[in-house]
């Protein structure tokens, strides 16, 4: 069975850092790109970042570029989101999502076909 | 920037057809996906590349995309279809974009 399991969320003070992990199983990890998507309490979905199958390319939402970093370890079948200089606006449930493609882009976009259950990040003093 | 606009809410009677729109500049030139999200649950992909259904998604879900508007249509809407729905696309300048979401009420 295909599984994505996020971890690493918690309560953190503004300005501090946090690293989220997304452990995967049940499919060939290196065949896929991965996204992080977040959802603030009572709000809609917000795309955060994507990383290609070989980590050769990453793209970020303007709201997080320079503070959040997506990475992956193909030997551990795991995707990461390093979060620095956190603000209260980063409070959200963070979802990891699989892309069916290795190299997603506008002309071959197939969406996000598998999602994790999410991990909650609360930024509060 | 690139924005996708959805109506905040849509209501439909059981058994009727629900249509949820998603508007964006020249959206018809891009691929659109749709997600269903139930309260407290993770999103589920119900339509990709404008009009394709992933395996396991009922045939009553369909999609279209032309001009500036994409539409998710649910034929013979059931109570279990009550959920939030989000459209999504990939803009070549800024990456992935989600619409604001539409709450579908079946009453």
JSON list of C-alpha atoms in Angstrom, two decimals:
[
{"chain": "A", "resi": 1, "resn": "UNK", "atom": "CA", "xyz": [0.00, 0.00, 0.00]},
{"chain": "A", "resi": 2, "resn": "UNK", "atom": "CA", "xyz": [1.11, 3.52, -0.76]},
{"chain": "A", "resi": 3, "resn": "UNK", "atom": "CA", "xyz": [1.77, 5.60, 2.34]},
{"chain": "A", "resi": 4, "resn": "UNK", "atom": "CA", "xyz": [3.03, 9.09, 3.10]},
{"chain": "A", "resi": 5, "resn": "UNK", "atom": "CA", "xyz": [3.57, 9.85, 6.80]},
{"chain": "A", "resi": 6, "resn": "UNK", "atom": "CA", "xyz": [4.49, 13.35, 7.92]},
{"chain": "A", "resi": 7, "resn": "UNK", "atom": "CA", "xyz": [6.18, 14.08, 11.24]},
{"chain": "A", "resi": 8, "resn": "UNK", "atom": "CA", "xyz": [8.09, 16.82, 13.02]},
{"chain": "A", "resi": 9, "resn": "UNK", "atom": "CA", "xyz": [5.29, 19.27, 13.68]},
{"chain": "A", "resi": 10, "resn": "UNK", "atom": "CA", "xyz": [4.79, 20.96, 17.03]},
{"chain": "A", "resi": 11, "resn": "UNK", "atom": "CA", "xyz": [4.65, 24.25, 18.87]},
{"chain": "A", "resi": 12, "resn": "UNK", "atom": "CA", "xyz": [7.54, 26.62, 18.20]},
{"chain": "A", "resi": 13, "resn": "UNK", "atom": "CA", "xyz": [8.28, 30.23, 19.06]},
{"chain": "A", "resi": 14, "resn": "UNK", "atom": "CA", "xyz": [8.43, 32.91, 16.36]},
{"chain": "A", "resi": 15, "resn": "UNK", "atom": "CA", "xyz": [11.86, 33.17, 14.80]},
{"chain": "A", "resi": 16, "resn": "UNK", "atom": "CA", "xyz": [12.78, 29.57, 15.57]},
{"chain": "A", "resi": 17, "resn": "UNK", "atom": "CA", "xyz": [13.26, 26.64, 13.20]},
{"chain": "A", "resi": 18, "resn": "UNK", "atom": "CA", "xyz": [11.61, 23.27, 12.59]},
{"chain": "A", "resi": 19, "resn": "UNK", "atom": "CA", "xyz": [12.21, 20.37, 10.22]},
{"chain": "A", "resi": 20, "resn": "UNK", "atom": "CA", "xyz": [9.33, 18.33, 8.89]},
{"chain": "A", "resi": 21, "resn": "UNK", "atom": "CA", "xyz": [9.76, 14.84, 7.45]},
{"chain": "A", "resi": 22, "resn": "UNK", "atom": "CA", "xyz": [7.62, 12.82, 5.08]},
{"chain": "A", "resi": 23, "resn": "UNK", "atom": "CA", "xyz": [8.39, 9.11, 5.15]},
{"chain": "A", "resi": 24, "resn": "UNK", "atom": "CA", "xyz": [7.06, 7.12, 2.21]},
{"chain": "A", "resi": 25, "resn": "UNK", "atom": "CA", "xyz": [6.48, 3.47, 1.38]},
{"chain": "A", "resi": 26, "resn": "UNK", "atom": "CA", "xyz": [4.73, 1.21, -1.08]},
{"chain": "A", "resi": 27, "resn": "UNK", "atom": "CA", "xyz": [6.10, 2.66, -4.32]},
{"chain": "A", "resi": 28, "resn": "UNK", "atom": "CA", "xyz": [9.38, 3.58, -6.02]},
{"chain": "A", "resi": 29, "resn": "UNK", "atom": "CA", "xyz": [10.27, 6.84, -4.32]},
{"chain": "A", "resi": 30, "resn": "UNK", "atom": "CA", "xyz": [12.79, 8.00, -6.91]},
{"chain": "A", "resi": 31, "resn": "UNK", "atom": "CA", "xyz": [10.17, 7.89, -9.69]},
{"chain": "A", "resi": 32, "resn": "UNK", "atom": "CA", "xyz": [8.29, 10.85, -8.26]},
{"chain": "A", "resi": 33, "resn": "UNK", "atom": "CA", "xyz": [8.45, 14.52, -7.49]},
{"chain": "A", "resi": 34, "resn": "UNK", "atom": "CA", "xyz": [6.98, 15.68, -4.18]},
{"chain": "A", "resi": 35, "resn": "UNK", "atom": "CA", "xyz": [5.16, 18.74, -2.91]},
{"chain": "A", "resi": 36, "resn": "UNK", "atom": "CA", "xyz": [4.49, 20.34, 0.45]},
{"chain": "A", "resi": 37, "resn": "UNK", "atom": "CA", "xyz": [1.08, 21.99, 0.83]},
{"chain": "A", "resi": 38, "resn": "UNK", "atom": "CA", "xyz": [-0.19, 23.77, 3.93]},
{"chain": "A", "resi": 39, "resn": "UNK", "atom": "CA", "xyz": [-3.56, 24.75, 5.31]},
{"chain": "A", "resi": 40, "resn": "UNK", "atom": "CA", "xyz": [-3.94, 27.42, 7.98]},
{"chain": "A", "resi": 41, "resn": "UNK", "atom": "CA", "xyz": [-6.76, 26.91, 10.50]},
{"chain": "A", "resi": 42, "resn": "UNK", "atom": "CA", "xyz": [-10.11, 27.44, 8.78]},
{"chain": "A", "resi": 43, "resn": "UNK", "atom": "CA", "xyz": [-8.44, 28.44, 5.51]},
{"chain": "A", "resi": 44, "resn": "UNK", "atom": "CA", "xyz": [-7.84, 26.95, 2.09]},
{"chain": "A", "resi": 45, "resn": "UNK", "atom": "CA", "xyz": [-4.96, 24.98, 0.67]},
{"chain": "A", "resi": 46, "resn": "UNK", "atom": "CA", "xyz": [-1.69, 26.80, -0.05]},
{"chain": "A", "resi": 47, "resn": "UNK", "atom": "CA", "xyz": [1.07, 25.26, -2.10]},
{"chain": "A", "resi": 48, "resn": "UNK", "atom": "CA", "xyz": [4.50, 25.60, -0.47]},
{"chain": "A", "resi": 49, "resn": "UNK", "atom": "CA", "xyz": [7.15, 23.88, -2.59]},
{"chain": "A", "resi": 50, "resn": "UNK", "atom": "CA", "xyz": [7.99, 21.07, -5.01]},
{"chain": "A", "resi": 51, "resn": "UNK", "atom": "CA", "xyz": [11.13, 19.02, -5.59]},
{"chain": "A", "resi": 52, "resn": "UNK", "atom": "CA", "xyz": [11.90, 16.98, -8.70]},
{"chain": "A", "resi": 53, "resn": "UNK", "atom": "CA", "xyz": [12.71, 13.28, -8.56]},
{"chain": "A", "resi": 54, "resn": "UNK", "atom": "CA", "xyz": [16.46, 13.83, -8.51]},
{"chain": "A", "resi": 55, "resn": "UNK", "atom": "CA", "xyz": [16.39, 17.08, -6.52]},
{"chain": "A", "resi": 56, "resn": "UNK", "atom": "CA", "xyz": [17.78, 18.91, -9.55]},
{"chain": "A", "resi": 57, "resn": "UNK", "atom": "CA", "xyz": [15.01, 21.49, -9.37]},
{"chain": "A", "resi": 58, "resn": "UNK", "atom": "CA", "xyz": [12.96, 23.01, -6.59]},
{"chain": "A", "resi": 59, "resn": "UNK", "atom": "CA", "xyz": [10.26, 25.67, -6.75]},
{"chain": "A", "resi": 60, "resn": "UNK", "atom": "CA", "xyz": [8.74, 27.70, -3.94]},
{"chain": "A", "resi": 61, "resn": "UNK", "atom": "CA", "xyz": [5.75, 29.89, -3.24]},
{"chain": "A", "resi": 62, "resn": "UNK", "atom": "CA", "xyz": [6.70, 33.55, -2.90]},
{"chain": "A", "resi": 63, "resn": "UNK", "atom": "CA", "xyz": [5.46, 33.54, 0.69]},
{"chain": "A", "resi": 64, "resn": "UNK", "atom": "CA", "xyz": [8.09, 31.03, 1.82]},
{"chain": "A", "resi": 65, "resn": "UNK", "atom": "CA", "xyz": [11.01, 31.47, -0.57]},
{"chain": "A", "resi": 66, "resn": "UNK", "atom": "CA", "xyz": [14.23, 32.06, 1.34]},
{"chain": "A", "resi": 67, "resn": "UNK", "atom": "CA", "xyz": [12.86, 30.73, 4.65]},
{"chain": "A", "resi": 68, "resn": "UNK", "atom": "CA", "xyz": [11.63, 27.22, 3.82]},
{"chain": "A", "resi": 69, "resn": "UNK", "atom": "CA", "xyz": [13.72, 24.62, 2.02]},
{"chain": "A", "resi": 70, "resn": "UNK", "atom": "CA", "xyz": [12.49, 21.37, 0.49]},
{"chain": "A", "resi": 71, "resn": "UNK", "atom": "CA", "xyz": [14.89, 18.45, 0.13]},
{"chain": "A", "resi": 72, "resn": "UNK", "atom": "CA", "xyz": [14.83, 14.68, -0.27]},
{"chain": "A", "resi": 73, "resn": "UNK", "atom": "CA", "xyz": [16.89, 11.61, 0.52]},
{"chain": "A", "resi": 74, "resn": "UNK", "atom": "CA", "xyz": [16.27, 8.93, -2.09]},
{"chain": "A", "resi": 75, "resn": "UNK", "atom": "CA", "xyz": [18.16, 6.38, 0.03]},
{"chain": "A", "resi": 76, "resn": "UNK", "atom": "CA", "xyz": [15.67, 6.90, 2.87]},
{"chain": "A", "resi": 77, "resn": "UNK", "atom": "CA", "xyz": [12.52, 7.41, 0.77]},
{"chain": "A", "resi": 78, "resn": "UNK", "atom": "CA", "xyz": [11.93, 10.62, 2.69]},
{"chain": "A", "resi": 79, "resn": "UNK", "atom": "CA", "xyz": [11.13, 14.22, 1.84]},
{"chain": "A", "resi": 80, "resn": "UNK", "atom": "CA", "xyz": [11.95, 17.10, 4.18]},
{"chain": "A", "resi": 81, "resn": "UNK", "atom": "CA", "xyz": [10.86, 20.67, 4.75]},
{"chain": "A", "resi": 82, "resn": "UNK", "atom": "CA", "xyz": [13.33, 22.82, 6.65]},
{"chain": "A", "resi": 83, "resn": "UNK", "atom": "CA", "xyz": [11.53, 25.80, 8.14]},
{"chain": "A", "resi": 84, "resn": "UNK", "atom": "CA", "xyz": [13.50, 28.82, 9.38]},
{"chain": "A", "resi": 85, "resn": "UNK", "atom": "CA", "xyz": [12.53, 32.24, 10.77]},
{"chain": "A", "resi": 86, "resn": "UNK", "atom": "CA", "xyz": [9.05, 31.01, 11.49]},
{"chain": "A", "resi": 87, "resn": "UNK", "atom": "CA", "xyz": [6.20, 33.51, 11.95]},
{"chain": "A", "resi": 88, "resn": "UNK", "atom": "CA", "xyz": [2.65, 33.14, 13.21]},
{"chain": "A", "resi": 89, "resn": "UNK", "atom": "CA", "xyz": [1.55, 33.13, 9.56]},
{"chain": "A", "resi": 90, "resn": "UNK", "atom": "CA", "xyz": [3.29, 29.75, 9.16]},
{"chain": "A", "resi": 91, "resn": "UNK", "atom": "CA", "xyz": [0.83, 28.13, 11.58]},
{"chain": "A", "resi": 92, "resn": "UNK", "atom": "CA", "xyz": [-0.88, 25.40, 9.58]},
{"chain": "A", "resi": 93, "resn": "UNK", "atom": "CA", "xyz": [-1.30, 21.73, 8.88]},
{"chain": "A", "resi": 94, "resn": "UNK", "atom": "CA", "xyz": [1.50, 20.74, 6.51]},
{"chain": "A", "resi": 95, "resn": "UNK", "atom": "CA", "xyz": [0.78, 18.01, 3.98]},
{"chain": "A", "resi": 96, "resn": "UNK", "atom": "CA", "xyz": [3.25, 16.06, 1.91]},
{"chain": "A", "resi": 97, "resn": "UNK", "atom": "CA", "xyz": [1.87, 15.07, -1.51]},
{"chain": "A", "resi": 98, "resn": "UNK", "atom": "CA", "xyz": [3.19, 12.84, -4.28]},
{"chain": "A", "resi": 99, "resn": "UNK", "atom": "CA", "xyz": [3.34, 13.99, -7.88]},
{"chain": "A", "resi": 100, "resn": "UNK", "atom": "CA", "xyz": [2.81, 11.22, -10.47]},
{"chain": "A", "resi": 101, "resn": "UNK", "atom": "CA", "xyz": [5.59, 12.76, -12.57]},
{"chain": "A", "resi": 102, "resn": "UNK", "atom": "CA", "xyz": [9.35, 12.95, -12.08]},
{"chain": "A", "resi": 103, "resn": "UNK", "atom": "CA", "xyz": [9.62, 16.39, -13.67]},
{"chain": "A", "resi": 104, "resn": "UNK", "atom": "CA", "xyz": [6.28, 18.17, -13.21]},
{"chain": "A", "resi": 105, "resn": "UNK", "atom": "CA", "xyz": [5.76, 21.41, -15.04]},
{"chain": "A", "resi": 106, "resn": "UNK", "atom": "CA", "xyz": [2.99, 23.36, -16.67]},
{"chain": "A", "resi": 107, "resn": "UNK", "atom": "CA", "xyz": [2.78, 21.30, -19.86]},
{"chain": "A", "resi": 108, "resn": "UNK", "atom": "CA", "xyz": [2.68, 17.90, -18.15]},
{"chain": "A", "resi": 109, "resn": "UNK", "atom": "CA", "xyz": [0.98, 18.58, -14.84]},
{"chain": "A", "resi": 110, "resn": "UNK", "atom": "CA", "xyz": [-1.02, 15.66, -13.45]},
{"chain": "A", "resi": 111, "resn": "UNK", "atom": "CA", "xyz": [-1.81, 16.97, -9.98]},
{"chain": "A", "resi": 112, "resn": "UNK", "atom": "CA", "xyz": [-1.01, 15.41, -6.60]},
{"chain": "A", "resi": 113, "resn": "UNK", "atom": "CA", "xyz": [-2.23, 11.84, -6.48]},
{"chain": "A", "resi": 114, "resn": "UNK", "atom": "CA", "xyz": [-1.35, 10.72, -2.95]},
{"chain": "A", "resi": 115, "resn": "UNK", "atom": "CA", "xyz": [-1.39, 12.80, 0.24]},
{"chain": "A", "resi": 116, "resn": "UNK", "atom": "CA", "xyz": [-0.20, 12.22, 3.77]},
{"chain": "A", "resi": 117, "resn": "UNK", "atom": "CA", "xyz": [-2.35, 12.79, 6.83]},
{"chain": "A", "resi": 118, "resn": "UNK", "atom": "CA", "xyz": [-0.57, 16.06, 7.66]},
{"chain": "A", "resi": 119, "resn": "UNK", "atom": "CA", "xyz": [1.45, 17.37, 10.59]},
{"chain": "A", "resi": 120, "resn": "UNK", "atom": "CA", "xyz": [0.50, 20.46, 12.58]},
{"chain": "A", "resi": 121, "resn": "UNK", "atom": "CA", "xyz": [2.85, 23.40, 13.09]},
{"chain": "A", "resi": 122, "resn": "UNK", "atom": "CA", "xyz": [1.86, 26.07, 15.60]},
{"chain": "A", "resi": 123, "resn": "UNK", "atom": "CA", "xyz": [4.01, 29.17, 15.81]},
{"chain": "A", "resi": 124, "resn": "UNK", "atom": "CA", "xyz": [3.28, 30.99, 19.03]},
{"chain": "A", "resi": 125, "resn": "UNK", "atom": "CA", "xyz": [5.09, 32.85, 21.75]},
{"chain": "B", "resi": 1, "resn": "UNK", "atom": "CA", "xyz": [1.05, 36.58, -9.72]},
{"chain": "B", "resi": 2, "resn": "UNK", "atom": "CA", "xyz": [-1.70, 34.27, -10.92]},
{"chain": "B", "resi": 3, "resn": "UNK", "atom": "CA", "xyz": [-5.03, 33.80, -9.16]},
{"chain": "B", "resi": 4, "resn": "UNK", "atom": "CA", "xyz": [-7.79, 31.23, -9.34]},
{"chain": "B", "resi": 5, "resn": "UNK", "atom": "CA", "xyz": [-11.24, 32.36, -8.22]},
{"chain": "B", "resi": 6, "resn": "UNK", "atom": "CA", "xyz": [-13.92, 29.99, -6.92]},
{"chain": "B", "resi": 7, "resn": "UNK", "atom": "CA", "xyz": [-17.35, 30.75, -5.44]},
{"chain": "B", "resi": 8, "resn": "UNK", "atom": "CA", "xyz": [-17.20, 30.33, -1.64]},
{"chain": "B", "resi": 9, "resn": "UNK", "atom": "CA", "xyz": [-20.25, 28.10, -1.59]},
{"chain": "B", "resi": 10, "resn": "UNK", "atom": "CA", "xyz": [-22.54, 26.09, -3.84]},
{"chain": "B", "resi": 11, "resn": "UNK", "atom": "CA", "xyz": [-25.75, 24.34, -2.83]},
{"chain": "B", "resi": 12, "resn": "UNK", "atom": "CA", "xyz": [-27.43, 21.44, -4.59]},
{"chain": "B", "resi": 13, "resn": "UNK", "atom": "CA", "xyz": [-30.33, 19.11, -3.92]},
{"chain": "B", "resi": 14, "resn": "UNK", "atom": "CA", "xyz": [-29.66, 15.38, -3.69]},
{"chain": "B", "resi": 15, "resn": "UNK", "atom": "CA", "xyz": [-29.77, 13.75, -7.12]},
{"chain": "B", "resi": 16, "resn": "UNK", "atom": "CA", "xyz": [-29.26, 17.03, -8.95]},
{"chain": "B", "resi": 17, "resn": "UNK", "atom": "CA", "xyz": [-26.18, 18.25, -10.81]},
{"chain": "B", "resi": 18, "resn": "UNK", "atom": "CA", "xyz": [-23.67, 20.47, -9.02]},
{"chain": "B", "resi": 19, "resn": "UNK", "atom": "CA", "xyz": [-21.31, 22.75, -10.93]},
{"chain": "B", "resi": 20, "resn": "UNK", "atom": "CA", "xyz": [-18.32, 24.43, -9.31]},
{"chain": "B", "resi": 21, "resn": "UNK", "atom": "CA", "xyz": [-16.43, 27.00, -11.33]},
{"chain": "B", "resi": 22, "resn": "UNK", "atom": "CA", "xyz": [-12.81, 28.13, -11.22]},
{"chain": "B", "resi": 23, "resn": "UNK", "atom": "CA", "xyz": [-11.74, 31.27, -13.05]},
{"chain": "B", "resi": 24, "resn": "UNK", "atom": "CA", "xyz": [-8.32, 32.49, -14.08]},
{"chain": "B", "resi": 25, "resn": "UNK", "atom": "CA", "xyz": [-6.69, 34.42, -16.89]},
{"chain": "B", "resi": 26, "resn": "UNK", "atom": "CA", "xyz": [-6.40, 32.14, -19.95]},
{"chain": "B", "resi": 27, "resn": "UNK", "atom": "CA", "xyz": [-7.00, 29.17, -17.67]},
{"chain": "B", "resi": 28, "resn": "UNK", "atom": "CA", "xyz": [-8.00, 27.11, -20.69]},
{"chain": "B", "resi": 29, "resn": "UNK", "atom": "CA", "xyz": [-4.36, 27.17, -21.76]},
{"chain": "B", "resi": 30, "resn": "UNK", "atom": "CA", "xyz": [-3.32, 25.39, -18.57]},
{"chain": "B", "resi": 31, "resn": "UNK", "atom": "CA", "xyz": [-4.06, 22.02, -17.02]},
{"chain": "B", "resi": 32, "resn": "UNK", "atom": "CA", "xyz": [-6.53, 22.08, -14.10]},
{"chain": "B", "resi": 33, "resn": "UNK", "atom": "CA", "xyz": [-6.95, 19.59, -11.27]},
{"chain": "B", "resi": 34, "resn": "UNK", "atom": "CA", "xyz": [-9.70, 19.34, -8.67]},
{"chain": "B", "resi": 35, "resn": "UNK", "atom": "CA", "xyz": [-9.49, 18.08, -5.09]},
{"chain": "B", "resi": 36, "resn": "UNK", "atom": "CA", "xyz": [-12.16, 17.05, -2.61]},
{"chain": "B", "resi": 37, "resn": "UNK", "atom": "CA", "xyz": [-11.53, 17.62, 1.08]},
{"chain": "B", "resi": 38, "resn": "UNK", "atom": "CA", "xyz": [-13.79, 16.41, 3.85]},
{"chain": "B", "resi": 39, "resn": "UNK", "atom": "CA", "xyz": [-13.57, 18.03, 7.31]},
{"chain": "B", "resi": 40, "resn": "UNK", "atom": "CA", "xyz": [-10.45, 16.92, 9.15]},
{"chain": "B", "resi": 41, "resn": "UNK", "atom": "CA", "xyz": [-9.24, 14.84, 6.22]},
{"chain": "B", "resi": 42, "resn": "UNK", "atom": "CA", "xyz": [-6.52, 15.17, 3.63]},
{"chain": "B", "resi": 43, "resn": "UNK", "atom": "CA", "xyz": [-7.44, 16.30, 0.10]},
{"chain": "B", "resi": 44, "resn": "UNK", "atom": "CA", "xyz": [-8.23, 13.71, -2.55]},
{"chain": "B", "resi": 45, "resn": "UNK", "atom": "CA", "xyz": [-7.57, 14.20, -6.27]},
{"chain": "B", "resi": 46, "resn": "UNK", "atom": "CA", "xyz": [-10.86, 13.80, -8.18]},
{"chain": "B", "resi": 47, "resn": "UNK", "atom": "CA", "xyz": [-9.97, 15.31, -11.58]},
{"chain": "B", "resi": 48, "resn": "UNK", "atom": "CA", "xyz": [-6.61, 15.87, -13.30]},
{"chain": "B", "resi": 49, "resn": "UNK", "atom": "CA", "xyz": [-5.60, 17.36, -16.63]},
{"chain": "B", "resi": 50, "resn": "UNK", "atom": "CA", "xyz": [-8.95, 19.12, -16.92]},
{"chain": "B", "resi": 51, "resn": "UNK", "atom": "CA", "xyz": [-11.19, 16.12, -17.42]},
{"chain": "B", "resi": 52, "resn": "UNK", "atom": "CA", "xyz": [-9.50, 12.86, -16.38]},
{"chain": "B", "resi": 53, "resn": "UNK", "atom": "CA", "xyz": [-10.65, 10.82, -13.38]},
{"chain": "B", "resi": 54, "resn": "UNK", "atom": "CA", "xyz": [-8.16, 8.90, -11.21]},
{"chain": "B", "resi": 55, "resn": "UNK", "atom": "CA", "xyz": [-9.01, 5.28, -10.60]},
{"chain": "B", "resi": 56, "resn": "UNK", "atom": "CA", "xyz": [-11.59, 4.89, -7.86]},
{"chain": "B", "resi": 57, "resn": "UNK", "atom": "CA", "xyz": [-13.29, 8.23, -8.47]},
{"chain": "B", "resi": 58, "resn": "UNK", "atom": "CA", "xyz": [-16.98, 7.77, -9.37]},
{"chain": "B", "resi": 59, "resn": "UNK", "atom": "CA", "xyz": [-18.07, 8.51, -12.94]},
{"chain": "B", "resi": 60, "resn": "UNK", "atom": "CA", "xyz": [-20.45, 11.20, -11.67]},
{"chain": "B", "resi": 61, "resn": "UNK", "atom": "CA", "xyz": [-17.40, 13.48, -11.30]},
{"chain": "B", "resi": 62, "resn": "UNK", "atom": "CA", "xyz": [-16.37, 15.24, -14.51]},
{"chain": "B", "resi": 63, "resn": "UNK", "atom": "CA", "xyz": [-14.39, 18.29, -15.49]},
{"chain": "B", "resi": 64, "resn": "UNK", "atom": "CA", "xyz": [-13.98, 20.76, -18.32]},
{"chain": "B", "resi": 65, "resn": "UNK", "atom": "CA", "xyz": [-11.74, 23.73, -19.03]},
{"chain": "B", "resi": 66, "resn": "UNK", "atom": "CA", "xyz": [-12.02, 26.40, -21.71]},
{"chain": "B", "resi": 67, "resn": "UNK", "atom": "CA", "xyz": [-11.34, 30.09, -22.06]},
{"chain": "B", "resi": 68, "resn": "UNK", "atom": "CA", "xyz": [-11.00, 31.55, -18.57]},
{"chain": "B", "resi": 69, "resn": "UNK", "atom": "CA", "xyz": [-13.10, 29.01, -16.69]},
{"chain": "B", "resi": 70, "resn": "UNK", "atom": "CA", "xyz": [-12.76, 25.43, -15.53]},
{"chain": "B", "resi": 71, "resn": "UNK", "atom": "CA", "xyz": [-15.77, 23.58, -14.18]},
{"chain": "B", "resi": 72, "resn": "UNK", "atom": "CA", "xyz": [-16.16, 20.58, -11.90]},
{"chain": "B", "resi": 73, "resn": "UNK", "atom": "CA", "xyz": [-19.50, 18.87, -12.44]},
{"chain": "B", "resi": 74, "resn": "UNK", "atom": "CA", "xyz": [-21.01, 16.31, -10.11]},
{"chain": "B", "resi": 75, "resn": "UNK", "atom": "CA", "xyz": [-23.97, 14.51, -11.64]},
{"chain": "B", "resi": 76, "resn": "UNK", "atom": "CA", "xyz": [-26.58, 12.91, -9.38]},
{"chain": "B", "resi": 77, "resn": "UNK", "atom": "CA", "xyz": [-25.02, 14.51, -6.32]},
{"chain": "B", "resi": 78, "resn": "UNK", "atom": "CA", "xyz": [-25.07, 12.41, -3.17]},
{"chain": "B", "resi": 79, "resn": "UNK", "atom": "CA", "xyz": [-24.90, 13.39, 0.48]},
{"chain": "B", "resi": 80, "resn": "UNK", "atom": "CA", "xyz": [-21.39, 11.93, 0.63]},
{"chain": "B", "resi": 81, "resn": "UNK", "atom": "CA", "xyz": [-20.25, 14.52, -1.93]},
{"chain": "B", "resi": 82, "resn": "UNK", "atom": "CA", "xyz": [-20.73, 17.34, 0.58]},
{"chain": "B", "resi": 83, "resn": "UNK", "atom": "CA", "xyz": [-17.19, 18.66, 1.07]},
{"chain": "B", "resi": 84, "resn": "UNK", "atom": "CA", "xyz": [-14.79, 21.46, 0.17]},
{"chain": "B", "resi": 85, "resn": "UNK", "atom": "CA", "xyz": [-13.51, 21.46, -3.41]},
{"chain": "B", "resi": 86, "resn": "UNK", "atom": "CA", "xyz": [-10.33, 23.13, -4.63]},
{"chain": "B", "resi": 87, "resn": "UNK", "atom": "CA", "xyz": [-9.17, 23.77, -8.17]},
{"chain": "B", "resi": 88, "resn": "UNK", "atom": "CA", "xyz": [-5.46, 23.87, -8.94]},
{"chain": "B", "resi": 89, "resn": "UNK", "atom": "CA", "xyz": [-3.16, 24.62, -11.83]},
{"chain": "B", "resi": 90, "resn": "UNK", "atom": "CA", "xyz": [0.54, 25.06, -12.58]},
{"chain": "B", "resi": 91, "resn": "UNK", "atom": "CA", "xyz": [1.54, 28.50, -13.78]},
{"chain": "B", "resi": 92, "resn": "UNK", "atom": "CA", "xyz": [4.87, 28.54, -15.60]},
{"chain": "B", "resi": 93, "resn": "UNK", "atom": "CA", "xyz": [5.90, 31.75, -13.82]},
{"chain": "B", "resi": 94, "resn": "UNK", "atom": "CA", "xyz": [5.00, 31.03, -10.20]},
{"chain": "B", "resi": 95, "resn": "UNK", "atom": "CA", "xyz": [4.43, 27.29, -9.88]},
{"chain": "B", "resi": 96, "resn": "UNK", "atom": "CA", "xyz": [1.40, 25.58, -8.38]},
{"chain": "B", "resi": 97, "resn": "UNK", "atom": "CA", "xyz": [-1.68, 27.67, -7.60]},
{"chain": "B", "resi": 98, "resn": "UNK", "atom": "CA", "xyz": [-4.81, 26.69, -5.67]},
{"chain": "B", "resi": 99, "resn": "UNK", "atom": "CA", "xyz": [-8.20, 28.32, -5.84]},
{"chain": "B", "resi": 100, "resn": "UNK", "atom": "CA", "xyz": [-9.73, 29.57, -2.61]},
{"chain": "B", "resi": 101, "resn": "UNK", "atom": "CA", "xyz": [-12.05, 26.58, -2.31]},
{"chain": "B", "resi": 102, "resn": "UNK", "atom": "CA", "xyz": [-15.79, 26.02, -2.58]},
{"chain": "B", "resi": 103, "resn": "UNK", "atom": "CA", "xyz": [-17.96, 24.48, 0.11]},
{"chain": "B", "resi": 104, "resn": "UNK", "atom": "CA", "xyz": [-20.52, 22.20, -1.52]},
{"chain": "B", "resi": 105, "resn": "UNK", "atom": "CA", "xyz": [-23.68, 21.74, 0.49]},
{"chain": "B", "resi": 106, "resn": "UNK", "atom": "CA", "xyz": [-26.14, 18.98, -0.38]},
{"chain": "B", "resi": 107, "resn": "UNK", "atom": "CA", "xyz": [-29.55, 19.84, 1.02]}
]
